[in-house]
Amino acid sequence: MIDELPEPMPDLDSLPFWEGLKANELRLQKCSACGALRWPARAICNRCSAFEAEWIACREDARIASWIRTHQVFAPAYRDRVPYVVVQVVLEAQADIRLIGGWQADRDPVYREAVVPRYSKRPSGTVVLDWAPREP
Amino acid sequence: MSAFRDQTAIVGIGYTPFSKSSGVTTLTLALRAIAAALEDAGLSAKDVDGLATFRVGDSVLPMVVAQSLGIRDLRFHLDQFGGGSVSHAMVGQAALALHAGVAETIVVYRALNARSGFRMGGTGRPLVDAVETQYQAPYGYFTPPQQFAMAARAHMDRYGTKPEHLGQIAVQQRAFARDNERAMMRAPMTMSDYLAARYVVEPFRLFDCCLETDGAVALVLTRAERARDLRQTPVLIRGAAWGGGQTLYSNEIEDTNRTAAADMAPRLYAMAGVGPSDFDLAELYDCFTYSVLVQLEDYGFCKKGEGGPFVASGATARGGAMPVNTHGGFLSEGYVHGLNHVAEAVSQLRHTAGARQVPDAELALSTAQPGYVAGSTAAIVLRRDAA
Ligand SMILES: [Zn+2]
């Protein structure tokens, strides 16, 4: 039996983000006062201190900022899944938003390469955000 | 001039043995290290009126230590949540309390069974209450080696840092550990050994990663004028600084290769009246080789991006211009969350470090984790008392 992968644990701030993934949308908060995107989801804008925000479907393309390949088993669920690649991407929509995600390609990521999201549905019904090369 | 400069001192250091299985509680470890530190200082439990420690839910409450020491009226206490990002903050905060006259003798300690008990990142439990955790754990990304490897890879891709540069750090620190009877890893290590070891999290190989240790370290602090009447050569706290505010993924940070230490170092140096070229040695937080490399840049020992060539030059090695982690660090001595770095700096400045002594050491830098993961950092400047 393969152990279940760790599931997202949304809180009241982040729930719309995770619901967005189920609709295959990258939903982020956009500050109603200054227009800045907020990450992680939270009550206040780190630029202008406004509380008001709306959830928008954000521009999805991104670039690889870094990546790692995990060989050591840190949790039982990964016993049969190592080695695996995790990427850190920077959104083109706002350069200070960096997301962690899985990698969907048969090759290693390349620094600064353009990537697009893959909304990956698990058997549990959860949708997580993986990334793949943006093919020409 | 800073009113704080050189007004307080570290007058005692104490260790338990470092092992993979202590066989005793964190309370017992703490009490043994504290007893050793008080003996070193020529003081007794009756003199202690302040206790400071930091924990991540993995160690004994300081009030239990106070009860055990028979302290009836604890004038200063500090029980801070945190790991390596607050280690040196403990020393700074104790010094502030002494300087303010709140207490006379404060013991700072850290006790942990980090191999046989609570393993950092090995429990499936998040180490810090960071809001980011929920966005990372579903991808199998939840441990310190992963978080630091992510930054290290970016450094390699941006600046051409090579595996051999990281390897130099591991090899240089092992060379020091060979002359440290406390060190858990004393066997010779070559660059070939480093490169041949298995990957933990690429780009980190086994020897890029700190040890997991059961053990404790305690430090005794008092005001400088009283320190001069005690047993040991006082080691003065010349400066202390706190920094941070942003975690690695909060949207203020566009560059994961520049840490909170880069903003903090100038005010630490201003307080201490020193610059990077003044240090005889540095004990830098080395949870991973990369954290040493990025701190060499952010504390101004070399330019941003040049940490790799800087370590390859030998400047940080035995006999170099500014040896780093003269005890072997977390990579080879053991992992006591930063207090073993402070204790080693004290030994060096007392000129009692034996075969690994840096000749005529007068001034040392010692640092906490530079701000990754938890988002906070701290550092201290220590000076041998010239009196
Ligand atoms: Zn705003």
mmCIF file with all atom_site columns, N, CA, C and O in Angstrom, chain A residues 16-53:
data_model
loop_
_atom_site.group_PDB
_atom_site.id
_atom_site.type_symbol
_atom_site.label_atom_id
_atom_site.label_alt_id
_atom_site.label_comp_id
_atom_site.label_asym_id
_atom_site.label_entity_id
_atom_site.label_seq_id
_atom_site.pdbx_PDB_ins_code
_atom_site.Cartn_x
_atom_site.Cartn_y
_atom_site.Cartn_z
_atom_site.occupancy
_atom_site.B_iso_or_equiv
_atom_site.pdbx_formal_charge
_atom_site.auth_seq_id
_atom_site.auth_comp_id
_atom_site.auth_asym_id
_atom_site.auth_atom_id
_atom_site.pdbx_PDB_model_num
ATOM 1   N N  . PRO A 1 16 ? -9.959  30.333 -0.886  1.00 0.00 ? 16 PRO A N  1
ATOM 2   C CA . PRO A 1 16 ? -10.267 30.640 -2.301  1.00 0.00 ? 16 PRO A CA 1
ATOM 3   C C  . PRO A 1 16 ? -9.149  30.233 -3.270  1.00 0.00 ? 16 PRO A C  1
ATOM 4   O O  . PRO A 1 16 ? -9.428  29.864 -4.416  1.00 0.00 ? 16 PRO A O  1
ATOM 5   N N  . PHE A 1 17 ? -7.907  30.285 -2.813  1.00 0.00 ? 17 PHE A N  1
ATOM 6   C CA . PHE A 1 17 ? -6.802  29.833 -3.678  1.00 0.00 ? 17 PHE A CA 1
ATOM 7   C C  . PHE A 1 17 ? -6.974  28.363 -4.032  1.00 0.00 ? 17 PHE A C  1
ATOM 8   O O  . PHE A 1 17 ? -6.890  27.967 -5.202  1.00 0.00 ? 17 PHE A O  1
ATOM 9   N N  . TRP A 1 18 ? -7.228  27.543 -3.005  1.00 0.00 ? 18 TRP A N  1
ATOM 10  C CA . TRP A 1 18 ? -7.344  26.101 -3.240  1.00 0.00 ? 18 TRP A CA 1
ATOM 11  C C  . TRP A 1 18 ? -8.617  25.785 -4.025  1.00 0.00 ? 18 TRP A C  1
ATOM 12  O O  . TRP A 1 18 ? -8.626  24.879 -4.867  1.00 0.00 ? 18 TRP A O  1
ATOM 13  N N  . GLU A 1 19 ? -9.685  26.506 -3.771  1.00 0.00 ? 19 GLU A N  1
ATOM 14  C CA . GLU A 1 19 ? -10.913 26.324 -4.558  1.00 0.00 ? 19 GLU A CA 1
ATOM 15  C C  . GLU A 1 19 ? -10.649 26.706 -6.015  1.00 0.00 ? 19 GLU A C  1
ATOM 16  O O  . GLU A 1 19 ? -11.161 26.074 -6.947  1.00 0.00 ? 19 GLU A O  1
ATOM 17  N N  . GLY A 1 20 ? -9.828  27.714 -6.225  1.00 0.00 ? 20 GLY A N  1
ATOM 18  C CA . GLY A 1 20 ? -9.476  28.132 -7.580  1.00 0.00 ? 20 GLY A CA 1
ATOM 19  C C  . GLY A 1 20 ? -8.771  27.038 -8.359  1.00 0.00 ? 20 GLY A C  1
ATOM 20  O O  . GLY A 1 20 ? -9.032  26.826 -9.541  1.00 0.00 ? 20 GLY A O  1
ATOM 21  N N  . LEU A 1 21 ? -7.895  26.319 -7.675  1.00 0.00 ? 21 LEU A N  1
ATOM 22  C CA . LEU A 1 21 ? -7.186  25.239 -8.372  1.00 0.00 ? 21 LEU A CA 1
ATOM 23  C C  . LEU A 1 21 ? -8.177  24.192 -8.882  1.00 0.00 ? 21 LEU A C  1
ATOM 24  O O  . LEU A 1 21 ? -8.002  23.633 -9.976  1.00 0.00 ? 21 LEU A O  1
ATOM 25  N N  . LYS A 1 22 ? -9.216  23.943 -8.105  1.00 0.00 ? 22 LYS A N  1
ATOM 26  C CA . LYS A 1 22 ? -10.221 22.966 -8.549  1.00 0.00 ? 22 LYS A CA 1
ATOM 27  C C  . LYS A 1 22 ? -10.907 23.425 -9.827  1.00 0.00 ? 22 LYS A C  1
ATOM 28  O O  . LYS A 1 22 ? -11.365 22.609 -10.634 1.00 0.00 ? 22 LYS A O  1
ATOM 29  N N  . ALA A 1 23 ? -11.016 24.727 -10.011 1.00 0.00 ? 23 ALA A N  1
ATOM 30  C CA . ALA A 1 23 ? -11.608 25.299 -11.229 1.00 0.00 ? 23 ALA A CA 1
ATOM 31  C C  . ALA A 1 23 ? -10.540 25.584 -12.286 1.00 0.00 ? 23 ALA A C  1
ATOM 32  O O  . ALA A 1 23 ? -10.808 26.289 -13.271 1.00 0.00 ? 23 ALA A O  1
ATOM 33  N N  . ASN A 1 24 ? -9.347  25.024 -12.073 1.00 0.00 ? 24 ASN A N  1
ATOM 34  C CA . ASN A 1 24 ? -8.219  25.246 -12.984 1.00 0.00 ? 24 ASN A CA 1
ATOM 35  C C  . ASN A 1 24 ? -7.912  26.727 -13.199 1.00 0.00 ? 24 ASN A C  1
ATOM 36  O O  . ASN A 1 24 ? -7.655  27.180 -14.317 1.00 0.00 ? 24 ASN A O  1
ATOM 37  N N  . GLU A 1 25 ? -7.943  27.450 -12.103 1.00 0.00 ? 25 GLU A N  1
ATOM 38  C CA . GLU A 1 25 ? -7.591  28.873 -12.128 1.00 0.00 ? 25 GLU A CA 1
ATOM 39  C C  . GLU A 1 25 ? -6.559  29.156 -11.052 1.00 0.00 ? 25 GLU A C  1
ATOM 40  O O  . GLU A 1 25 ? -6.626  28.597 -9.951  1.00 0.00 ? 25 GLU A O  1
ATOM 41  N N  . LEU A 1 26 ? -5.648  30.065 -11.371 1.00 0.00 ? 26 LEU A N  1
ATOM 42  C CA . LEU A 1 26 ? -4.678  30.535 -10.388 1.00 0.00 ? 26 LEU A CA 1
ATOM 43  C C  . LEU A 1 26 ? -5.278  31.789 -9.732  1.00 0.00 ? 26 LEU A C  1
ATOM 44  O O  . LEU A 1 26 ? -5.088  32.902 -10.225 1.00 0.00 ? 26 LEU A O  1
ATOM 45  N N  . ARG A 1 27 ? -6.021  31.583 -8.663  1.00 0.00 ? 27 ARG A N  1
ATOM 46  C CA . ARG A 1 27 ? -6.712  32.701 -8.010  1.00 0.00 ? 27 ARG A CA 1
ATOM 47  C C  . ARG A 1 27 ? -5.836  33.299 -6.927  1.00 0.00 ? 27 ARG A C  1
ATOM 48  O O  . ARG A 1 27 ? -5.394  32.613 -6.006  1.00 0.00 ? 27 ARG A O  1
ATOM 49  N N  . LEU A 1 28 ? -5.593  34.605 -7.067  1.00 0.00 ? 28 LEU A N  1
ATOM 50  C CA . LEU A 1 28 ? -4.821  35.337 -6.062  1.00 0.00 ? 28 LEU A CA 1
ATOM 51  C C  . LEU A 1 28 ? -5.591  36.585 -5.665  1.00 0.00 ? 28 LEU A C  1
ATOM 52  O O  . LEU A 1 28 ? -6.476  37.045 -6.384  1.00 0.00 ? 28 LEU A O  1
ATOM 53  N N  . GLN A 1 29 ? -5.199  37.150 -4.500  1.00 0.00 ? 29 GLN A N  1
ATOM 54  C CA . GLN A 1 29 ? -5.802  38.399 -4.056  1.00 0.00 ? 29 GLN A CA 1
ATOM 55  C C  . GLN A 1 29 ? -5.130  39.577 -4.749  1.00 0.00 ? 29 GLN A C  1
ATOM 56  O O  . GLN A 1 29 ? -3.905  39.635 -4.825  1.00 0.00 ? 29 GLN A O  1
ATOM 57  N N  . LYS A 1 30 ? -5.956  40.514 -5.220  1.00 0.00 ? 30 LYS A N  1
ATOM 58  C CA . LYS A 1 30 ? -5.442  41.751 -5.805  1.00 0.00 ? 30 LYS A CA 1
ATOM 59  C C  . LYS A 1 30 ? -5.905  42.896 -4.924  1.00 0.00 ? 30 LYS A C  1
ATOM 60  O O  . LYS A 1 30 ? -7.103  43.033 -4.632  1.00 0.00 ? 30 LYS A O  1
ATOM 61  N N  . CYS A 1 31 ? -4.962  43.700 -4.475  1.00 0.00 ? 31 CYS A N  1
ATOM 62  C CA . CYS A 1 31 ? -5.286  44.796 -3.552  1.00 0.00 ? 31 CYS A CA 1
ATOM 63  C C  . CYS A 1 31 ? -6.234  45.788 -4.229  1.00 0.00 ? 31 CYS A C  1
ATOM 64  O O  . CYS A 1 31 ? -5.958  46.277 -5.326  1.00 0.00 ? 31 CYS A O  1
ATOM 65  N N  . SER A 1 32 ? -7.332  46.096 -3.553  1.00 0.00 ? 32 SER A N  1
ATOM 66  C CA . SER A 1 32 ? -8.304  47.021 -4.133  1.00 0.00 ? 32 SER A CA 1
ATOM 67  C C  . SER A 1 32 ? -7.780  48.452 -4.152  1.00 0.00 ? 32 SER A C  1
ATOM 68  O O  . SER A 1 32 ? -8.256  49.277 -4.918  1.00 0.00 ? 32 SER A O  1
ATOM 69  N N  . ALA A 1 33 ? -6.811  48.752 -3.333  1.00 0.00 ? 33 ALA A N  1
ATOM 70  C CA . ALA A 1 33 ? -6.301  50.121 -3.262  1.00 0.00 ? 33 ALA A CA 1
ATOM 71  C C  . ALA A 1 33 ? -5.145  50.362 -4.228  1.00 0.00 ? 33 ALA A C  1
ATOM 72  O O  . ALA A 1 33 ? -5.144  51.352 -4.963  1.00 0.00 ? 33 ALA A O  1
ATOM 73  N N  . CYS A 1 34 ? -4.157  49.472 -4.265  1.00 0.00 ? 34 CYS A N  1
ATOM 74  C CA . CYS A 1 34 ? -2.965  49.747 -5.073  1.00 0.00 ? 34 CYS A CA 1
ATOM 75  C C  . CYS A 1 34 ? -2.745  48.742 -6.196  1.00 0.00 ? 34 CYS A C  1
ATOM 76  O O  . CYS A 1 34 ? -1.850  48.917 -7.023  1.00 0.00 ? 34 CYS A O  1
ATOM 77  N N  . GLY A 1 35 ? -3.542  47.693 -6.225  1.00 0.00 ? 35 GLY A N  1
ATOM 78  C CA . GLY A 1 35 ? -3.446  46.750 -7.335  1.00 0.00 ? 35 GLY A CA 1
ATOM 79  C C  . GLY A 1 35 ? -2.396  45.666 -7.171  1.00 0.00 ? 35 GLY A C  1
ATOM 80  O O  . GLY A 1 35 ? -2.273  44.784 -8.024  1.00 0.00 ? 35 GLY A O  1
ATOM 81  N N  . ALA A 1 36 ? -1.631  45.700 -6.083  1.00 0.00 ? 36 ALA A N  1
ATOM 82  C CA . ALA A 1 36 ? -0.590  44.674 -5.891  1.00 0.00 ? 36 ALA A CA 1
ATOM 83  C C  . ALA A 1 36 ? -1.221  43.318 -5.609  1.00 0.00 ? 36 ALA A C  1
ATOM 84  O O  . ALA A 1 36 ? -2.268  43.225 -4.958  1.00 0.00 ? 36 ALA A O  1
ATOM 85  N N  . LEU A 1 37 ? -0.576  42.288 -6.113  1.00 0.00 ? 37 LEU A N  1
ATOM 86  C CA . LEU A 1 37 ? -1.000  40.929 -5.783  1.00 0.00 ? 37 LEU A CA 1
ATOM 87  C C  . LEU A 1 37 ? -0.399  40.541 -4.434  1.00 0.00 ? 37 LEU A C  1
ATOM 88  O O  . LEU A 1 37 ? 0.722   40.931 -4.114  1.00 0.00 ? 37 LEU A O  1
ATOM 89  N N  . ARG A 1 38 ? -1.167  39.764 -3.672  1.00 0.00 ? 38 ARG A N  1
ATOM 90  C CA . ARG A 1 38 ? -0.712  39.351 -2.338  1.00 0.00 ? 38 ARG A CA 1
ATOM 91  C C  . ARG A 1 38 ? -0.348  37.879 -2.349  1.00 0.00 ? 38 ARG A C  1
ATOM 92  O O  . ARG A 1 38 ? -1.112  37.059 -2.855  1.00 0.00 ? 38 ARG A O  1
ATOM 93  N N  . TRP A 1 39 ? 0.783   37.564 -1.744  1.00 0.00 ? 39 TRP A N  1
ATOM 94  C CA . TRP A 1 39 ? 1.150   36.170 -1.577  1.00 0.00 ? 39 TRP A CA 1
ATOM 95  C C  . TRP A 1 39 ? 2.037   36.037 -0.366  1.00 0.00 ? 39 TRP A C  1
ATOM 96  O O  . TRP A 1 39 ? 2.980   36.813 -0.252  1.00 0.00 ? 39 TRP A O  1
ATOM 97  N N  . PRO A 1 40 ? 1.768   35.096 0.523   1.00 0.00 ? 40 PRO A N  1
ATOM 98  C CA . PRO A 1 40 ? 0.595   34.229 0.581   1.00 0.00 ? 40 PRO A CA 1
ATOM 99  C C  . PRO A 1 40 ? -0.674  35.024 0.879   1.00 0.00 ? 40 PRO A C  1
ATOM 100 O O  . PRO A 1 40 ? -0.591  36.179 1.285   1.00 0.00 ? 40 PRO A O  1
ATOM 101 N N  . ALA A 1 41 ? -1.812  34.379 0.704   1.00 0.00 ? 41 ALA A N  1
ATOM 102 C CA . ALA A 1 41 ? -3.087  35.041 0.962   1.00 0.00 ? 41 ALA A CA 1
ATOM 103 C C  . ALA A 1 41 ? -3.138  35.536 2.398   1.00 0.00 ? 41 ALA A C  1
ATOM 104 O O  . ALA A 1 41 ? -2.729  34.840 3.323   1.00 0.00 ? 41 ALA A O  1
ATOM 105 N N  . ARG A 1 42 ? -3.639  36.776 2.570   1.00 0.00 ? 42 ARG A N  1
ATOM 106 C CA . ARG A 1 42 ? -3.720  37.332 3.927   1.00 0.00 ? 42 ARG A CA 1
ATOM 107 C C  . ARG A 1 42 ? -4.596  38.576 3.905   1.00 0.00 ? 42 ARG A C  1
ATOM 108 O O  . ARG A 1 42 ? -5.001  39.042 2.849   1.00 0.00 ? 42 ARG A O  1
ATOM 109 N N  . ALA A 1 43 ? -4.804  39.127 5.099   1.00 0.00 ? 43 ALA A N  1
ATOM 110 C CA . ALA A 1 43 ? -5.818  40.164 5.267   1.00 0.00 ? 43 ALA A CA 1
ATOM 111 C C  . ALA A 1 43 ? -5.367  41.541 4.804   1.00 0.00 ? 43 ALA A C  1
ATOM 112 O O  . ALA A 1 43 ? -6.195  42.408 4.573   1.00 0.00 ? 43 ALA A O  1
ATOM 113 N N  . ILE A 1 44 ? -4.058  41.763 4.675   1.00 0.00 ? 44 ILE A N  1
ATOM 114 C CA . ILE A 1 44 ? -3.601  43.143 4.463   1.00 0.00 ? 44 ILE A CA 1
ATOM 115 C C  . ILE A 1 44 ? -2.570  43.198 3.342   1.00 0.00 ? 44 ILE A C  1
ATOM 116 O O  . ILE A 1 44 ? -1.858  42.218 3.080   1.00 0.00 ? 44 ILE A O  1
ATOM 117 N N  . CYS A 1 45 ? -2.501  44.343 2.683   1.00 0.00 ? 45 CYS A N  1
ATOM 118 C CA . CYS A 1 45 ? -1.525  44.536 1.602   1.00 0.00 ? 45 CYS A CA 1
ATOM 119 C C  . CYS A 1 45 ? -0.180  44.919 2.202   1.00 0.00 ? 45 CYS A C  1
ATOM 120 O O  . CYS A 1 45 ? -0.086  45.880 2.973   1.00 0.00 ? 45 CYS A O  1
ATOM 121 N N  . ASN A 1 46 ? 0.866   44.194 1.834   1.00 0.00 ? 46 ASN A N  1
ATOM 122 C CA . ASN A 1 46 ? 2.190   44.482 2.399   1.00 0.00 ? 46 ASN A CA 1
ATOM 123 C C  . ASN A 1 46 ? 2.803   45.745 1.791   1.00 0.00 ? 46 ASN A C  1
ATOM 124 O O  . ASN A 1 46 ? 3.838   46.207 2.252   1.00 0.00 ? 46 ASN A O  1
ATOM 125 N N  . ARG A 1 47 ? 2.168   46.303 0.767   1.00 0.00 ? 47 ARG A N  1
ATOM 126 C CA . ARG A 1 47 ? 2.711   47.533 0.179   1.00 0.00 ? 47 ARG A CA 1
ATOM 127 C C  . ARG A 1 47 ? 2.000   48.777 0.697   1.00 0.00 ? 47 ARG A C  1
ATOM 128 O O  . ARG A 1 47 ? 2.639   49.775 0.982   1.00 0.00 ? 47 ARG A O  1
ATOM 129 N N  . CYS A 1 48 ? 0.669   48.725 0.771   1.00 0.00 ? 48 CYS A N  1
ATOM 130 C CA . CYS A 1 48 ? -0.061  49.954 1.119   1.00 0.00 ? 48 CYS A CA 1
ATOM 131 C C  . CYS A 1 48 ? -0.925  49.808 2.370   1.00 0.00 ? 48 CYS A C  1
ATOM 132 O O  . CYS A 1 48 ? -1.605  50.753 2.757   1.00 0.00 ? 48 CYS A O  1
ATOM 133 N N  . SER A 1 49 ? -0.921  48.623 2.992   1.00 0.00 ? 49 SER A N  1
ATOM 134 C CA . SER A 1 49 ? -1.645  48.379 4.246   1.00 0.00 ? 49 SER A CA 1
ATOM 135 C C  . SER A 1 49 ? -3.167  48.438 4.107   1.00 0.00 ? 49 SER A C  1
ATOM 136 O O  . SER A 1 49 ? -3.873  48.548 5.115   1.00 0.00 ? 49 SER A O  1
ATOM 137 N N  . ALA A 1 50 ? -3.661  48.388 2.899   1.00 0.00 ? 50 ALA A N  1
ATOM 138 C CA . ALA A 1 50 ? -5.121  48.316 2.724   1.00 0.00 ? 50 ALA A CA 1
ATOM 139 C C  . ALA A 1 50 ? -5.594  46.894 3.008   1.00 0.00 ? 50 ALA A C  1
ATOM 140 O O  . ALA A 1 50 ? -4.904  45.928 2.687   1.00 0.00 ? 50 ALA A O  1
ATOM 141 N N  . PHE A 1 51 ? -6.757  46.789 3.617   1.00 0.00 ? 51 PHE A N  1
ATOM 142 C CA . PHE A 1 51 ? -7.331  45.470 3.877   1.00 0.00 ? 51 PHE A CA 1
ATOM 143 C C  . PHE A 1 51 ? -8.098  44.934 2.671   1.00 0.00 ? 51 PHE A C  1
ATOM 144 O O  . PHE A 1 51 ? -8.106  43.741 2.421   1.00 0.00 ? 51 PHE A O  1
ATOM 145 N N  . GLU A 1 52 ? -8.740  45.817 1.921   1.00 0.00 ? 52 GLU A N  1
ATOM 146 C CA . GLU A 1 52 ? -9.658  45.368 0.878   1.00 0.00 ? 52 GLU A CA 1
ATOM 147 C C  . GLU A 1 52 ? -8.904  44.713 -0.277  1.00 0.00 ? 52 GLU A C  1
ATOM 148 O O  . GLU A 1 52 ? -7.858  45.194 -0.704  1.00 0.00 ? 52 GLU A O  1
ATOM 149 N N  . ALA A 1 53 ? -9.468  43.611 -0.769  1.00 0.00 ? 53 ALA A N  1
ATOM 150 C CA . ALA A 1 53 ? -8.879  42.928 -1.919  1.00 0.00 ? 53 ALA A CA 1
ATOM 151 C C  . ALA A 1 53 ? -9.969  42.143 -2.625  1.00 0.00 ? 53 ALA A C  1
ATOM 152 O O  . ALA A 1 53 ? -11.013 41.837 -2.033  1.00 0.00 ? 53 ALA A O  1
#
